[in-house]
XYZ file of C-alpha atoms in Angstrom:
256
model
C -8.000 -3.448 11.862
C -9.174 -1.761 14.541
C -6.360 1.039 15.690
C -4.371 1.128 19.503
C -4.692 4.907 19.381
C -7.591 5.832 21.508
C -6.413 3.462 24.478
C -3.253 5.701 23.297
C -4.769 8.702 23.484
C -6.163 7.448 27.223
C -2.736 6.672 28.665
C -1.563 9.622 27.895
C -4.113 11.759 29.602
C -3.992 9.889 32.256
C -0.402 10.844 32.941
C -0.813 14.012 31.711
C -3.982 14.051 34.486
C -6.491 16.048 31.707
C -9.207 15.047 33.708
C -11.318 13.854 29.525
C -11.644 10.865 28.131
C -12.843 11.459 25.019
C -15.392 8.245 23.730
C -14.111 7.901 20.548
C -11.407 9.453 18.253
C -13.602 11.720 15.537
C -14.846 12.900 19.141
C -10.751 14.062 20.286
C -11.904 18.003 19.408
C -8.918 20.133 18.229
C -8.586 21.778 21.234
C -7.858 19.689 23.268
C -4.865 17.821 21.072
C -3.776 21.666 21.429
C -3.380 21.275 25.249
C -1.760 17.694 25.098
C 0.738 18.570 23.123
C 1.320 21.728 25.698
C 1.258 19.985 28.560
C 4.482 17.722 26.810
C 6.008 20.880 26.291
C 4.913 22.637 29.348
C 4.240 25.855 28.089
C 2.056 27.818 25.552
C 2.851 27.828 21.924
C 2.581 31.113 20.539
C -1.277 31.487 18.751
C -3.601 34.638 19.894
C -6.459 34.208 22.334
C -9.786 33.546 19.564
C -7.756 30.895 17.887
C -7.155 29.344 20.753
C -10.649 29.163 21.688
C -11.358 27.465 18.368
C -15.060 29.037 18.306
C -15.432 28.442 14.347
C -14.235 26.068 11.505
C -11.167 28.191 10.673
C -9.703 28.254 13.884
C -9.601 25.358 14.318
C -7.983 24.370 11.273
C -5.510 27.256 12.078
C -4.546 24.911 15.933
C -4.104 21.631 13.525
C -1.879 23.495 11.758
C 0.011 24.850 14.129
C 0.085 21.090 16.044
C 0.849 19.094 13.085
C 4.331 22.366 12.078
C 5.270 21.831 15.978
C 4.925 18.139 15.723
C 6.405 17.975 12.051
C 8.942 20.269 11.861
C 10.543 21.207 14.786
C 10.772 17.852 17.243
C 10.312 15.111 16.119
C 10.690 15.581 12.044
C 8.277 12.645 10.262
C 6.382 13.427 7.857
C 2.773 14.208 8.218
C 2.363 15.574 4.731
C -0.850 12.575 4.777
C -2.456 14.265 7.460
C -4.916 17.350 5.893
C -6.469 19.366 8.695
C -9.780 20.151 7.338
C -10.479 16.343 7.751
C -9.236 16.108 11.944
C -11.947 18.974 11.860
C -14.016 17.209 10.265
C -13.464 14.395 12.693
C -11.775 11.903 10.511
C -10.618 8.824 13.171
C -7.255 8.184 10.368
C -6.284 10.932 10.383
C -7.082 11.594 14.180
C -4.678 8.170 15.056
C -1.588 10.018 13.121
C -1.860 12.650 15.557
C -2.022 10.304 18.622
C 0.855 8.305 17.494
C 2.824 11.279 16.787
C 2.275 12.478 20.393
C 2.820 9.600 22.444
C 5.397 9.122 20.554
C 6.669 12.851 21.592
C 5.389 11.865 25.167
C 8.069 7.855 25.031
C 10.689 10.788 24.009
C 10.303 12.508 27.364
C 9.827 9.521 29.673
C 6.474 8.770 29.209
C 5.083 4.937 29.828
C 2.848 3.637 27.464
C 2.444 -0.045 26.350
C 0.021 -1.067 23.148
C -2.885 -2.749 24.657
C -3.350 -6.307 24.130
C -4.742 -7.724 21.147
C -8.251 -9.173 21.358
C -8.816 -11.816 19.195
C -13.102 -12.260 18.841
C -12.682 -8.844 17.848
C -9.833 -8.651 14.871
C -12.012 -12.675 14.505
C -15.471 -10.878 13.963
C -14.091 -7.546 12.453
C -12.638 -9.740 9.080
C -16.045 -11.946 9.077
C -17.955 -9.182 8.677
C -15.878 -8.176 6.261
C -16.578 -11.537 4.471
C -20.216 -11.010 5.181
C -20.147 -8.181 3.388
C -18.233 -9.820 0.103
C -20.053 -12.618 -0.184
C -23.631 -10.492 -0.152
C -21.606 -8.322 -2.750
C -21.035 -11.125 -5.159
C -24.398 -11.753 -4.776
C -25.923 -9.247 -6.679
C -23.590 -9.439 -9.159
C -25.155 -11.027 -12.762
C -24.143 -14.437 -13.882
C -21.462 -14.538 -15.776
C -21.576 -14.055 -19.885
C -20.849 -17.360 -21.222
C -18.865 -17.449 -24.632
C -20.011 -17.238 -27.441
C -19.173 -20.109 -29.356
C -20.854 -20.055 -32.957
C -18.287 -18.817 -35.610
C -16.223 -21.345 -36.663
C -12.476 -20.589 -35.094
C -11.151 -22.537 -38.127
C -10.024 -20.385 -41.369
C -10.334 -21.110 -44.588
C -7.294 -19.121 -45.842
C -4.761 -20.212 -42.351
C -1.854 -21.631 -44.205
C -1.461 -19.143 -46.946
C 2.965 -18.454 -47.617
C 1.399 -14.583 -47.437
C -0.135 -15.400 -43.582
C 1.091 -12.964 -40.980
C 2.216 -16.173 -38.986
C 2.948 -17.867 -41.552
C 1.532 -21.425 -43.050
C 2.311 -24.935 -42.001
C 5.419 -25.660 -44.287
C 6.813 -21.337 -43.138
C 6.606 -23.149 -39.825
C 8.686 -25.942 -39.958
C 11.045 -24.713 -42.129
C 11.887 -21.978 -39.244
C 11.580 -24.186 -36.481
C 14.108 -26.675 -38.716
C 16.186 -23.341 -38.843
C 16.437 -22.558 -35.592
C 16.558 -26.173 -34.078
C 19.083 -25.570 -30.789
C 19.853 -21.823 -31.576
C 21.131 -20.419 -28.044
C 23.075 -16.636 -28.426
C 24.253 -15.362 -25.236
C 24.771 -11.409 -25.142
C 26.851 -10.202 -21.996
C 26.452 -6.067 -22.197
C 27.664 -6.514 -17.546
C 24.046 -5.089 -16.845
C 21.162 -7.676 -18.206
C 22.224 -11.689 -19.983
C 20.283 -12.125 -22.577
C 19.436 -15.965 -23.484
C 17.605 -17.269 -26.732
C 17.698 -20.735 -26.939
C 14.816 -23.650 -28.208
C 15.173 -26.608 -26.675
C 11.887 -28.002 -26.781
C 9.883 -29.622 -29.982
C 6.587 -27.964 -31.269
C 4.361 -31.057 -31.346
C 1.489 -30.622 -34.450
C -1.386 -32.046 -33.186
C -4.082 -33.003 -35.991
C -6.604 -30.833 -36.100
C -4.472 -28.315 -34.902
C -4.681 -23.823 -36.191
C -1.124 -23.560 -37.784
C -1.575 -19.321 -36.390
C -1.600 -21.457 -32.453
C 1.160 -23.910 -33.509
C 2.786 -20.279 -34.464
C 2.121 -18.599 -31.560
C 3.231 -22.102 -29.608
C 6.374 -22.024 -30.853
C 7.270 -17.582 -30.059
C 5.840 -18.993 -26.704
C 8.834 -21.087 -26.063
C 11.184 -18.724 -28.700
C 11.152 -15.846 -26.403
C 14.555 -14.284 -24.731
C 14.295 -14.393 -21.184
C 16.429 -11.008 -18.641
C 18.612 -11.743 -16.150
C 19.725 -8.443 -14.841
C 22.221 -8.799 -12.832
C 21.179 -5.057 -10.782
C 18.816 -4.340 -8.503
C 17.057 -0.889 -8.049
C 17.224 0.615 -3.991
C 13.551 0.476 -2.677
C 14.539 3.007 -0.003
C 13.319 6.500 -0.277
C 15.754 9.313 -0.402
C 14.273 11.258 2.161
C 15.795 10.949 5.305
C 12.179 12.519 7.532
C 10.904 9.305 9.420
C 7.233 8.191 8.898
C 5.134 8.318 12.647
C 4.409 4.744 12.171
C 8.516 4.468 11.801
C 8.825 6.133 14.978
C 5.979 3.978 16.637
C 6.906 1.096 16.089
C 10.634 2.346 17.410
C 10.234 3.602 20.216
C 7.012 0.316 21.601
C 9.890 -2.171 20.532
C 7.560 -3.496 18.124
C 10.735 -2.780 14.238
C 10.185 -5.656 11.532
C 13.070 -7.069 11.451
C 15.542 -7.450 8.149
C 15.819 -10.821 6.026
C-alpha cells in the first residue's frame, strides 16, 4: 500500500522553512535528513566538516548512522535496528520511510502539527488490482497439475494378517470393543487430557482394514485443553516507530 511518509516529509520541510521538496522518498539525501534533525534540535551535531559534506558514500553512511544513533538512543528511545544505513544511502524507500516517521514523531512532540493525508480509494484500488493481475499472470505461466497415478491397486492381499502394523479386522474389532465408552481424565494443573471413544467406527464393504484402523485412531486421539497461555508481549520495552506514530496521530489500535 502506498506509504504516507512522503506527504509527512513535505509537511515537515514546510513547517521548518526548508525550501526543498523531494519528488520521492528515494531522492531524499542523508544530508537533507541531517538538516531536518538539526533544525528540530536548533543545533548542529558534532560531525567533521568533511563528513557533513557527504562527498563520498562512506560519508553518507556515517551521517545516517549518526542520525539513527541520536534518534534511537538519545531522544526517542525507539527501536531503529531495522534501518540499514547502507540501504538508506542507496535510496531504499522502506528504510527512508522509517526515518521520516521517526523525525515526524520528534517534530510532533515539539509542537509541530502534522497529519496523515486522506486516503485515495482509487489509488489503493489500482494498487490491489495491479497485484491481482500480476498474480493471475504468474498462475497462468504455471504448468498444469500432475494427475495421480491410479494404475496400482489400492488393496494388498497381505492386509489383514495378525502381525500387520495396523492389525487385521478381527484385531481391530477386538480393540474397539475393549476401549469402547472408555474415558480417562488427567488433571495436572496445567492441562487436561481426555481420551474417549463415543462414536463407533463403521466398516463399509470393500473397506481396507488399514483405512479402518486409521479412522479408528483419528476418533480416539487425545485432545489437549491447556489452562495456561504464553504472553506475546516482548520483554523489550523500547517502542517501535510505528507504535509511536500511531499514538502521536491518534491512530492507536484498540485492545480486544
